[in-house]
Every structure is written in C-alpha cells, then in structure tokens.
CSV table of C-alpha atoms and ligand atoms in Angstrom, one decimal:
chain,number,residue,atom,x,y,z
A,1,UNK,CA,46.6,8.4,-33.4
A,2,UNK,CA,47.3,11.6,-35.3
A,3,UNK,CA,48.8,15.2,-34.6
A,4,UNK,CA,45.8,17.4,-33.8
A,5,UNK,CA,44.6,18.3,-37.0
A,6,UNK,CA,41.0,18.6,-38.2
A,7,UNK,CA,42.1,18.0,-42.1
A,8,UNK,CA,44.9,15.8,-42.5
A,9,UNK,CA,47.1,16.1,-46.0
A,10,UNK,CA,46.5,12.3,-47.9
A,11,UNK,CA,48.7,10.9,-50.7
A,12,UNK,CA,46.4,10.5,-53.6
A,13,UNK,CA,48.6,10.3,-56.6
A,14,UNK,CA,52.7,8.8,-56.7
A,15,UNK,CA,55.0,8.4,-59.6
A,16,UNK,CA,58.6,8.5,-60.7
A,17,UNK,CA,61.5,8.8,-63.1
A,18,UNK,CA,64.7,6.7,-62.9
A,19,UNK,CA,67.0,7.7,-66.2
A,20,UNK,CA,67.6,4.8,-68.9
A,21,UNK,CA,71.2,4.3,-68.0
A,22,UNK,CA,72.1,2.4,-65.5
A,23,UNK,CA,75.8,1.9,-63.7
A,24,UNK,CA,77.0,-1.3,-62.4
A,25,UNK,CA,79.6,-2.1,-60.1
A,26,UNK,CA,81.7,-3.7,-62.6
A,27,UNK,CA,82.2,-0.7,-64.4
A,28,UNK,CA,83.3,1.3,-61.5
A,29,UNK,CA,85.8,-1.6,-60.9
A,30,UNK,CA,87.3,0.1,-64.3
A,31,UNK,CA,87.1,3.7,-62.7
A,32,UNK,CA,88.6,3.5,-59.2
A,33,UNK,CA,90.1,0.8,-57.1
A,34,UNK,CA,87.1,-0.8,-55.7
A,35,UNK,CA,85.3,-4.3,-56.4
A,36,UNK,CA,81.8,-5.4,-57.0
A,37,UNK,CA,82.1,-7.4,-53.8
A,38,UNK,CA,83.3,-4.2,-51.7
A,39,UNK,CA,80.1,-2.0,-52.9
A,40,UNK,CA,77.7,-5.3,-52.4
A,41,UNK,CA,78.7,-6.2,-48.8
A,42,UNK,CA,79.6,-3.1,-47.8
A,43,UNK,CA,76.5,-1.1,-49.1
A,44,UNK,CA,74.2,-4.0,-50.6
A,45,UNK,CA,73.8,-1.6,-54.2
A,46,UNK,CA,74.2,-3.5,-57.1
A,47,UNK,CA,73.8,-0.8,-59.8
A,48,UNK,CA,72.8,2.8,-60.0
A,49,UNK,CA,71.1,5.5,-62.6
A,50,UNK,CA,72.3,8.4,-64.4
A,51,UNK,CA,71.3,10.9,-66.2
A,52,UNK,CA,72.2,11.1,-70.0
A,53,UNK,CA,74.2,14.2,-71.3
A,54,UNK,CA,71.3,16.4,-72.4
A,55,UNK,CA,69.4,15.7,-68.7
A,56,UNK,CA,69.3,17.6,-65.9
A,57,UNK,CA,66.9,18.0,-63.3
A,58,UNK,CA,64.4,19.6,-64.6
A,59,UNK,CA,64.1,16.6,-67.1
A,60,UNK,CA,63.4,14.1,-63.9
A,61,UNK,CA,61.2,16.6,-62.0
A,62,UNK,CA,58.8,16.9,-65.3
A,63,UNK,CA,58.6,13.7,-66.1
A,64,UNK,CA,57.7,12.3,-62.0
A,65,UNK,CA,56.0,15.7,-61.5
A,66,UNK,CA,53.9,14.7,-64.5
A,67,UNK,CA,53.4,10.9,-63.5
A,68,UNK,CA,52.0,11.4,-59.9
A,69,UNK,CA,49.6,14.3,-61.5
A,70,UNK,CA,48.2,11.7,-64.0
A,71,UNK,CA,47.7,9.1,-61.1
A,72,UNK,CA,46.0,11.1,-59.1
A,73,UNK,CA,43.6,12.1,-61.8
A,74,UNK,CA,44.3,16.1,-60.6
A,75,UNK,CA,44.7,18.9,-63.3
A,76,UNK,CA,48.0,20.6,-63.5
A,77,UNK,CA,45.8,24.1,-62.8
A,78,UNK,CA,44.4,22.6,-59.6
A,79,UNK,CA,48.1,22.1,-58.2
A,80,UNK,CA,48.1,25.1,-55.3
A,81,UNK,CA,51.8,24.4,-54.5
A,82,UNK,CA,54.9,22.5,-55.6
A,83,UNK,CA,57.5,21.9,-53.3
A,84,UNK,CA,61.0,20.5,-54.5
A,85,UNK,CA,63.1,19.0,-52.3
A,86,UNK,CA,66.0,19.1,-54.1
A,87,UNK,CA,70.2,19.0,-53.3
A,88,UNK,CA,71.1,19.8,-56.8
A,89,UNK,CA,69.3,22.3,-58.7
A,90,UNK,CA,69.6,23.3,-62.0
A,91,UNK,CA,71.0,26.4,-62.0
A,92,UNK,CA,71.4,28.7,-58.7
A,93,UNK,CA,69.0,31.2,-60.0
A,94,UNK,CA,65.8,30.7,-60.4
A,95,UNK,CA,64.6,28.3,-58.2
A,96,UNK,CA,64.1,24.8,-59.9
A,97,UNK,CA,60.5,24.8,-59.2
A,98,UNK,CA,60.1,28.1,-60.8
A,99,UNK,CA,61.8,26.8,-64.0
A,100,UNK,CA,59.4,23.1,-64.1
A,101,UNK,CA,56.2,25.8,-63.4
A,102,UNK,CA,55.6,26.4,-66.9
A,103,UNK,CA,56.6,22.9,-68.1
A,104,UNK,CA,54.1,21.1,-65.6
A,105,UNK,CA,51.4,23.5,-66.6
A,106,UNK,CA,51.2,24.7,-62.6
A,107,UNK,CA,49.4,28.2,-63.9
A,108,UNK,CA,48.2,28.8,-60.4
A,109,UNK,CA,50.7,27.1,-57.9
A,110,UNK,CA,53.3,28.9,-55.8
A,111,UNK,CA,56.6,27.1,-56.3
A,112,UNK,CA,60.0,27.2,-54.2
A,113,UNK,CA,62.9,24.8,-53.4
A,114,UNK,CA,63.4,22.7,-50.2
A,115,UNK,CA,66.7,22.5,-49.3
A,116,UNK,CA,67.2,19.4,-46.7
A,117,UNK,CA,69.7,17.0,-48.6
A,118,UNK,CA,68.5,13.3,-47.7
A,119,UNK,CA,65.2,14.6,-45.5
A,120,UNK,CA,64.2,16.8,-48.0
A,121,UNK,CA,61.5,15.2,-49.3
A,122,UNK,CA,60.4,14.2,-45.4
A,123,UNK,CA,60.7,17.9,-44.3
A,124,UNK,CA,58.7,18.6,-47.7
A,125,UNK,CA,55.8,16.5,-46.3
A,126,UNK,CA,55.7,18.2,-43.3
A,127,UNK,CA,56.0,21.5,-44.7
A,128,UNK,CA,52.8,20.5,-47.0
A,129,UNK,CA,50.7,19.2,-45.0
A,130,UNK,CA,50.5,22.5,-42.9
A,131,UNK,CA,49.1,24.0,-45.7
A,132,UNK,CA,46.1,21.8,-46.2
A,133,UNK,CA,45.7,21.7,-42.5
A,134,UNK,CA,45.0,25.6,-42.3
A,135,UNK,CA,43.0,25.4,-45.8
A,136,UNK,CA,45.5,27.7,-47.3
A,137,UNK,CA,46.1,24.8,-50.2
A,138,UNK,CA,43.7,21.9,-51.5
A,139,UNK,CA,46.4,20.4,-54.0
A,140,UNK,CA,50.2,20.2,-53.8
A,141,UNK,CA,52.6,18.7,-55.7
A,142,UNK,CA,55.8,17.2,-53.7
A,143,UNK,CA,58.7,16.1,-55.9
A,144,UNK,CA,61.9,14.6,-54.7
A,145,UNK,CA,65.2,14.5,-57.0
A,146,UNK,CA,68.6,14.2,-57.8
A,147,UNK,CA,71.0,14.5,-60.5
A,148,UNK,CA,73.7,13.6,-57.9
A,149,UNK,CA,76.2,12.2,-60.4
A,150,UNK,CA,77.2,15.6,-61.5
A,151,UNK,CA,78.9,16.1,-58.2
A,152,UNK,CA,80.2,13.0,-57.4
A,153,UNK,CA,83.9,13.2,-57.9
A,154,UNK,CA,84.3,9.8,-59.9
A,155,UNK,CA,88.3,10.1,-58.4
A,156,UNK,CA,87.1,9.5,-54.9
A,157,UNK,CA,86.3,5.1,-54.4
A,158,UNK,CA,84.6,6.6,-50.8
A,159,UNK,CA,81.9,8.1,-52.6
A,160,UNK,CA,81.3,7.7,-56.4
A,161,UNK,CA,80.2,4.1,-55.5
A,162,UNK,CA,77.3,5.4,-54.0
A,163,UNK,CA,74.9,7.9,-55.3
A,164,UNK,CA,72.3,7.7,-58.1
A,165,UNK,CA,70.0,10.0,-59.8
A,166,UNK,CA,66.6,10.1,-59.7
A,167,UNK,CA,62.9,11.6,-59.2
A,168,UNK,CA,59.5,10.8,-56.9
A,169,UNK,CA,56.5,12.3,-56.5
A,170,UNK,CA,53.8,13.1,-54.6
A,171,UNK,CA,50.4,14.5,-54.4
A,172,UNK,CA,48.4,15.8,-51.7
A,173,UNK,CA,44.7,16.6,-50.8
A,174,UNK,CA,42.7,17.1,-47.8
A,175,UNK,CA,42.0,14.0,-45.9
A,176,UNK,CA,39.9,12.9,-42.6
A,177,UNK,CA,41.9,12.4,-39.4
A,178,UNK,CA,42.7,8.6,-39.2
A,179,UNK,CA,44.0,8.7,-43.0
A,180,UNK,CA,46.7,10.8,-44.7
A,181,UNK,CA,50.4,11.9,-43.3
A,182,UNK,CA,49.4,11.5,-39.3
A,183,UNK,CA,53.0,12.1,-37.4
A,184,UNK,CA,55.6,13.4,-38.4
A,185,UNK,CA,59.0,14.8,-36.5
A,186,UNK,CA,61.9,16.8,-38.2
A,187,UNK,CA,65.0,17.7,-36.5
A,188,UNK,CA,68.2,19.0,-37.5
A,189,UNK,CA,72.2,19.4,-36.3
A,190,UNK,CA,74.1,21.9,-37.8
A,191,UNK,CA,77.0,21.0,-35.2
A,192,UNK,CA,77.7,18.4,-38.1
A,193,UNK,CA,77.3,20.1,-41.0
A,194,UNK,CA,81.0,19.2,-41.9
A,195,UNK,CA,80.6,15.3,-42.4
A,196,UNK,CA,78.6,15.4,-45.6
A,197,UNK,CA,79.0,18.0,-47.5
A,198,UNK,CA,79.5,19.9,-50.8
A,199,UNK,CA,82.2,22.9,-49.5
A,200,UNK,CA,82.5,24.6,-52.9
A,201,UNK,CA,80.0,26.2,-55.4
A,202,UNK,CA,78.4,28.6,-52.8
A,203,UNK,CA,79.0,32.0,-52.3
A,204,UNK,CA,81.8,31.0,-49.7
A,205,UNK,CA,84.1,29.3,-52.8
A,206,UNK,CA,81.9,30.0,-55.9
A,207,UNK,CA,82.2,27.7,-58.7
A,208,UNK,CA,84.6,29.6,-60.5
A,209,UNK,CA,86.9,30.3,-58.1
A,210,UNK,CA,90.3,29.4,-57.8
A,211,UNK,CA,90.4,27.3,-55.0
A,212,UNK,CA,86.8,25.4,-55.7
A,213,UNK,CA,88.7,24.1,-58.7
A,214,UNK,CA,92.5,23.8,-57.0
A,215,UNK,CA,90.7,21.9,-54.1
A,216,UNK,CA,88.1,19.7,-56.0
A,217,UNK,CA,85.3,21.8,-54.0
A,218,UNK,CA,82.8,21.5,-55.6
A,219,UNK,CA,82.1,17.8,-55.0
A,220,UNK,CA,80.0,15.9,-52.2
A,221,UNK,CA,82.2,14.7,-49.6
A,222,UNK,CA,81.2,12.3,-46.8
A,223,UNK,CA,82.7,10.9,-43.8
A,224,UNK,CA,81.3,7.4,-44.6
A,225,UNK,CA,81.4,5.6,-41.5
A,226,UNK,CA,81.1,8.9,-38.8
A,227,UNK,CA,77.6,9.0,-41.0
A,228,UNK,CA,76.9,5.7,-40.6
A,229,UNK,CA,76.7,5.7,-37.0
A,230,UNK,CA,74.8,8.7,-36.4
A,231,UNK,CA,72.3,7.5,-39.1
A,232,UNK,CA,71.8,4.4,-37.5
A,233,UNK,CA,71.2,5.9,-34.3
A,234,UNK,CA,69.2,9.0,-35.4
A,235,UNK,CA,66.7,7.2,-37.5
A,236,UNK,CA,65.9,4.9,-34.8
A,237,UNK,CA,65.1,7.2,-32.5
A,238,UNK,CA,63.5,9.5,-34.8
A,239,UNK,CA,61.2,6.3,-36.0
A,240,UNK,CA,60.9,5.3,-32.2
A,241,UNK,CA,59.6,8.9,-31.4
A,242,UNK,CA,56.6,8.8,-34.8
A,243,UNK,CA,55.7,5.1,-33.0
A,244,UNK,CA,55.3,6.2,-29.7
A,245,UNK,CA,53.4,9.8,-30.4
A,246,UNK,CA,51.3,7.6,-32.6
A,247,UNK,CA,50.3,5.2,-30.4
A,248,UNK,CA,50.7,2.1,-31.9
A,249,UNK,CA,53.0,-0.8,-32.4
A,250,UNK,CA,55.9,-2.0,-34.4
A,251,UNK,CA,53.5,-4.4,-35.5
A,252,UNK,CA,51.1,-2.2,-37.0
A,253,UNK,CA,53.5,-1.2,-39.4
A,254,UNK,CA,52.7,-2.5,-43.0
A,255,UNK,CA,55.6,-1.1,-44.8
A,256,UNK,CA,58.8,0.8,-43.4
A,257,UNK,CA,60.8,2.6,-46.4
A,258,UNK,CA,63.8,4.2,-44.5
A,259,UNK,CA,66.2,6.6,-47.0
A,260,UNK,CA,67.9,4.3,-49.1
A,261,UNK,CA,71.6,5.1,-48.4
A,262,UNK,CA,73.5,1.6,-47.1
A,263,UNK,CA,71.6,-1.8,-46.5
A,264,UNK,CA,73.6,-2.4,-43.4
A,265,UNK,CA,72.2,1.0,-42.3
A,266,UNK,CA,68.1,0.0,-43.0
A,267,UNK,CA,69.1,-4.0,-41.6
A,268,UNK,CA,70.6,-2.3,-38.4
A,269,UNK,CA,67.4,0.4,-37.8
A,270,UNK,CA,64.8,-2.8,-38.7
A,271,UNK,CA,66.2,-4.9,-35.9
A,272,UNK,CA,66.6,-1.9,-33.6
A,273,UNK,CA,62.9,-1.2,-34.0
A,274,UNK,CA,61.8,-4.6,-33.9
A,275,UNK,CA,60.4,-5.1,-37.4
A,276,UNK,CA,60.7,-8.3,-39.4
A,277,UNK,CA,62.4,-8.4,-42.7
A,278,UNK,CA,58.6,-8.5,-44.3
A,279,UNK,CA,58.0,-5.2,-42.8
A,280,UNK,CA,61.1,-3.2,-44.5
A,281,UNK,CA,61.2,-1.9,-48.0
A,282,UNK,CA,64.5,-1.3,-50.0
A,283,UNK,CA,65.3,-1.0,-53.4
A,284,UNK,CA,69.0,0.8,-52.8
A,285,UNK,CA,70.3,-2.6,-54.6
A,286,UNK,CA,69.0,-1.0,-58.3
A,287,UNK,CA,68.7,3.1,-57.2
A,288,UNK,CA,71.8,3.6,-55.1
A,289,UNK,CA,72.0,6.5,-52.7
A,290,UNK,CA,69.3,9.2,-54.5
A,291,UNK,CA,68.7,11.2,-51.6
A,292,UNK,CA,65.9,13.8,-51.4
A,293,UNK,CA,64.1,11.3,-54.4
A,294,UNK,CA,64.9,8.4,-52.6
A,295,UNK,CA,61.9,7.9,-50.2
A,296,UNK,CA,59.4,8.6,-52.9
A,297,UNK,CA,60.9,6.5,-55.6
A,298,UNK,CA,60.9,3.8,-53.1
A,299,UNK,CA,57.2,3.8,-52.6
A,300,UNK,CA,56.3,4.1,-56.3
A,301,UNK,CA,58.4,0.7,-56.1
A,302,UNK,CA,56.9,-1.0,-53.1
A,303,UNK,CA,53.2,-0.1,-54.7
A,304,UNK,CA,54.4,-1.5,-57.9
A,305,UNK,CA,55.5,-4.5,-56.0
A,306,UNK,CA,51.7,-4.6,-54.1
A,307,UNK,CA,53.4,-3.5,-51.0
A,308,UNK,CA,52.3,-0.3,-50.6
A,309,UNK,CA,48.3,-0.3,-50.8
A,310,UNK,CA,45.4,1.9,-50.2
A,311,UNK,CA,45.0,1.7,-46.1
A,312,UNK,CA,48.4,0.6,-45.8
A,313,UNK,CA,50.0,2.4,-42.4
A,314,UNK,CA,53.5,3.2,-43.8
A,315,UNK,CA,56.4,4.7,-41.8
A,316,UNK,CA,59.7,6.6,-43.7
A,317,UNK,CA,62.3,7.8,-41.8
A,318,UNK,CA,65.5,9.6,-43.6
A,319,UNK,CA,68.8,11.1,-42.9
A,320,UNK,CA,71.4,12.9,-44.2
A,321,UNK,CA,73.5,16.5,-44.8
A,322,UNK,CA,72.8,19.3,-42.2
A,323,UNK,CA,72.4,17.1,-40.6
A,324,UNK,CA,69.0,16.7,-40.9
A,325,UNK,CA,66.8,13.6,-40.2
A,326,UNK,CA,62.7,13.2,-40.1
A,327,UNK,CA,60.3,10.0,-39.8
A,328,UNK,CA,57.0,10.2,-41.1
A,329,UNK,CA,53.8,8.0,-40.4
A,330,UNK,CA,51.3,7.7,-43.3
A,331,UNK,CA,48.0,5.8,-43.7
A,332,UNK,CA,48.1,5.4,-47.6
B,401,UT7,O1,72.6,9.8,-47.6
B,401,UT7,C1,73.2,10.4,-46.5
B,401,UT7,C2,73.6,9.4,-45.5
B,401,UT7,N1,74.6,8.6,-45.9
B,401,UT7,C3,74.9,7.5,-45.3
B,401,UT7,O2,74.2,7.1,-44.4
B,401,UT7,C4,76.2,6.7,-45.7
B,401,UT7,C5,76.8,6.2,-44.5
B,401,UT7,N2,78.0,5.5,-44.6
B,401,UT7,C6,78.2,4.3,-45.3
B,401,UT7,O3,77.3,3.9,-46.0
B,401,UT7,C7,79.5,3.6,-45.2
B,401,UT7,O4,80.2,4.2,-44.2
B,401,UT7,C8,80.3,3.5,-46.5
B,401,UT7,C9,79.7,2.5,-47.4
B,401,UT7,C10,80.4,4.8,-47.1
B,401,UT7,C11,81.7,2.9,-46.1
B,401,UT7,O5,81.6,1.7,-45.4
B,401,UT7,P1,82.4,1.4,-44.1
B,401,UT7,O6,82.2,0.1,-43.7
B,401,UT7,O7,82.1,2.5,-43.1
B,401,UT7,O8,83.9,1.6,-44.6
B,401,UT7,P2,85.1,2.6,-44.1
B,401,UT7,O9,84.7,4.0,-44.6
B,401,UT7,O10,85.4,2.4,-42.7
B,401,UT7,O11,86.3,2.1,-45.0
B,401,UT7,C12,86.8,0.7,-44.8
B,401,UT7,C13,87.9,0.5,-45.8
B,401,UT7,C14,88.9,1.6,-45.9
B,401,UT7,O12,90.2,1.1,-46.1
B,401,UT7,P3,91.2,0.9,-44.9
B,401,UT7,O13,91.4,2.3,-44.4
B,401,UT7,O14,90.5,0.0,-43.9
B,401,UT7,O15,92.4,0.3,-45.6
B,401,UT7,C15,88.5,2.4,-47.2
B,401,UT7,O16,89.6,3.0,-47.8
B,401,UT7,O17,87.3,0.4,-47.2
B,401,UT7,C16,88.0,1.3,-48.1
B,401,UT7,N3,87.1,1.7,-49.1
B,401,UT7,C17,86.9,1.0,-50.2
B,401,UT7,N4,87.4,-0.1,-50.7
B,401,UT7,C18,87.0,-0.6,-51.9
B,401,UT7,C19,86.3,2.8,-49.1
B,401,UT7,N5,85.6,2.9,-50.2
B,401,UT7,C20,85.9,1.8,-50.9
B,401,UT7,C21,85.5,1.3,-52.2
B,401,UT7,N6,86.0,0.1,-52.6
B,401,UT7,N7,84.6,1.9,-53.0
C-alpha cells in the first residue's frame, strides 16, 4: 500500500511553537465590525496566536525546529536537510532557512525555503522524502510556520478574523516500506492564483512603492467563499485519490488532520469521505488559520491528546494560495 519505494521517509521526532499571546474574538469585536458569534459559526475559531513585538519567524522556526530535534533524539549535526515551508519569511534575502542554520546548529545540512502557502508543509513532505528514497539524505528537518499576523490587514473583517501564527515540525529518517510517509499527491492551479493572495511586496509592487502603500498591497487578500468551494472540493478529491492509490479504506483511517482553515470546510470534506467525527482532528478553534504550520502543529496536538500514536495510519490533506493542494498518507 505504498508508492514504489525501497526506503520510505518515517516521522521520528514532532514538535511545535504557538506564541504566548493569544487573540480572542471578543477583542476583534473592538477592531472591526464583526461578532464572536459570526467568527464561531462561520469559521468554528475561537481564539488565535500572535507573535510578540520582538518575534519573528525565525523565533518560531528555532524554537519547533529545536523541539522535534530533541524528540527525536537526533543531533543537530546529523540533520542532512532543512526544508521550510514557509509564506512569510523573515526578510526577502537570505532564505529563512539559511538565517535559522546557524541558530539550530545544522553545521552540515543544506537549507532552502518552500514556497506553497497552505500545502507547503505537504509539498515539503514530498519533496523530503525523495531524498531519503534515493539515499541522498538520512536526516531532514521539515518545519512549517507563520507569522501571518504581520500581513493581515486588521482593517479588513473578511480576513483579520482568521489567521494565526505559528510553527511545526518534523523529522525524517529512512524507514521500511509499510511504515513512514507511503502516498502522497501534490497538485497545483495557477489559473487561480488571484483568489488568495498577497499582490504587493514582490518585485511586481515592491514594498516601498507607491502604490503597495496607496493600495494596501501588501496584505493577504482572499476571496472567502470562491475558496471555500474549491477547498472543499479539492481536498476531497485529492484525499479520495491518496485512499484509492493506497488501497485501503476510509475505515482504516486512525486520524485525518486536514489544513486547519474553516470547520465548516474539514466537517464538509469528513462527511464527503465518509469518516466519523472520531476519525477527524481539528484544533482551528485555539490556532486559527496558520497555514504552512498548520498541519504539523495539528499533530503535535492530536499526539499530545493520544490521538496520534506510534503505528497510527494518518491522512492530511491541505489547501490553499497558488492554488495548491496535496494529501498525504502516513503510518506514524
Ligand atoms: O487557508 C487557505 C484556504 N482558506 C480557506 O479555505 C478559507 C475559505 N473561506 C472561508 O473560510 C469562508 O468563506 C469565510 C469564513 C472567509 C467567510 O464565510 P462565508 O460563509 O463564505 O461568508 P461570505 O464571505 O459569503 O460573507 C457573508 C457575509 C457578508 O455580508 P453580506 O454581503 O452577506 O452582507 C460579509 O460581508 O458575512 C460578512 N462578513 C462578516 N460579518 C461579520 C465577512 N466577514 C465578516 C466578519 N464578521 N468577520
């Protein structure tokens, strides 16, 4: 029931970083028109993180990096790669993983960026476990995060009720076929790159330009509910597709952690697939939209809530800007 490798890439260390403050809905009743009750019913989050003054990325990456290093018992000098999937870097130049390098102690690991907004940490997988599977790595380090907060234009009700900040982590070693990341399927649509989006800050409209500040550029922007449709419909199929390549059964799923964006989104792609309410994982009532961190920050949660366990057959599926969407099957 796997893809046709002879060493598979297996999770062997998880951890994560929310930041100490945490934003309720109440609060953003004082900042736009909106109501506790809209963001609940509407979106099921209750409260979200973000990051103090003095953070950044980096500050979530080291800290998550560090965590999933220390569970898995692996040195920071083993690490052969780190891959962050990330939608808001630090600074444009260097990469973020570059920067985190020296701060994670990574002496000998090739570092870059992964650029995939929501799937990034998905895509991230699938990049990594190519890696193991030709034996060019034995030990990579996949982090998720977001400090999404510093683009969310607090102005807009439509989206500064939704996102959160955030990191996960992963770490990744050789495995036998039957454990480890066994499917997974990556797609992407650049046809609607448009309806999430942050137009300005690029080389396009750099952040100093006239009309990234005139026209609020710089900000993410979403088409709420053209997104929610495709999402539900994507990640369905997308999960369908892992199910069916793997072989198996809805019921053989222990856990499903789908990208934490909307509950009405994960309640509508549960009941498409056919999995009970025991079988789905969320935590978007206290995280909020976090994007690439999301997934991983979810399991680190489902494990802490004995979940998520050793031999555990897990399936993720994510969604979001590109677009891009991805589903991944994992035997824990
Ligand atoms: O992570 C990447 C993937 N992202 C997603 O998957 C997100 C997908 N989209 C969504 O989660 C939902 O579309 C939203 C939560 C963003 C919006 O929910 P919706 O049920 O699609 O609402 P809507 O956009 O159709 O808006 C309904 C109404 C509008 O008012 P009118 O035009 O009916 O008078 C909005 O102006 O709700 C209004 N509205 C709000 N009201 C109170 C929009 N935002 C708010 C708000 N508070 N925060």
């Amino acid at each position: 029931m796997h893809d046709h490798f002879a060493k598979t890439a297996k999770i062997v260390g998880l951890g994560s970083y929310l930041p100490e403050r945490i934003l309720t809905n109440r609060e953003l009743e004082a900042m736009v028109e909106t109501s506790d009750e809209w963001i609940r019913t509407r979106t099921g989050i209750r409260e979200r993180r973000v990051v103090a003054e003095d953070e950044a990325l980096v500050d979530l990456v080291v800290r998550a990096g560090r965590a999933a290093l220390t569970d898995a018992g692996v040195e920071p000098e083993d690490v052969d790669l780190l891959i962050l999937a990330t939608a808001t870097v630090e600074q444009p130049i260097p990469a973020t993983a570059a920067i985190v390098q020296p701060m994670l102690g990574l002496v000998n690991a090739a570092c870059f960026d992964l650029s995939a907004a929501c799937s990034g940490f998905t895509y991230s997988l699938n990049v990594a476990r190519q890696f193991i599977a030709t034996g060019e790595a034995e030990t990579i380090l996949v982090v998720g995060a977001e400090c999404l907060t510093r683009y969310v234009d607090w102005t807009d009700r439509s989206t500064c009720v939704l996102f959160g900040d955030g990191a996960g982590a992963v770490v990744l070693k050789p495995g036998t076929p039957g454990e480890g990341i066994l499917h997974v399927r990556w797609r992407t649509d650049g046809n609607y790159a448009d309806i999430i989006s942050m137009p300005g800050g690029g080389s396009r409209f750099p952040p100093h330009s006239i009309e990234s500040i005139d026209k609020r550029l710089p900000y993410i922007k979403m088409r709420g509910n053209e997104t929610f449709k495709v999402a539900v419909r994507s990640l369905t199929e997308i999960s369908r597709e892992v199910i069916d390549a793997a072989g198996i059964g809805v019921e053989d799923i222990d856990l499903f952690i789908p990208h934490q964006a909307n509950m009405r989104i994960i309640q509508a792609v549960g009941n498409r697939l056919g999995l009970s309410e025991e079988q789905v994982f969320t935590n978007v009532e206290r995280v909020g939209n976090t994007s690439a961190a999301s997934i991983p920050l979810a399991m680190v949660d489902a494990r802490n809530e004995g979940r998520l366990k050793p031999g555990s057959l897990l399936l993720t599926s994510a969604f979001g800007g590109g677009l891009t969407w991805a589903s991944s099957l994992i035997r824990m």
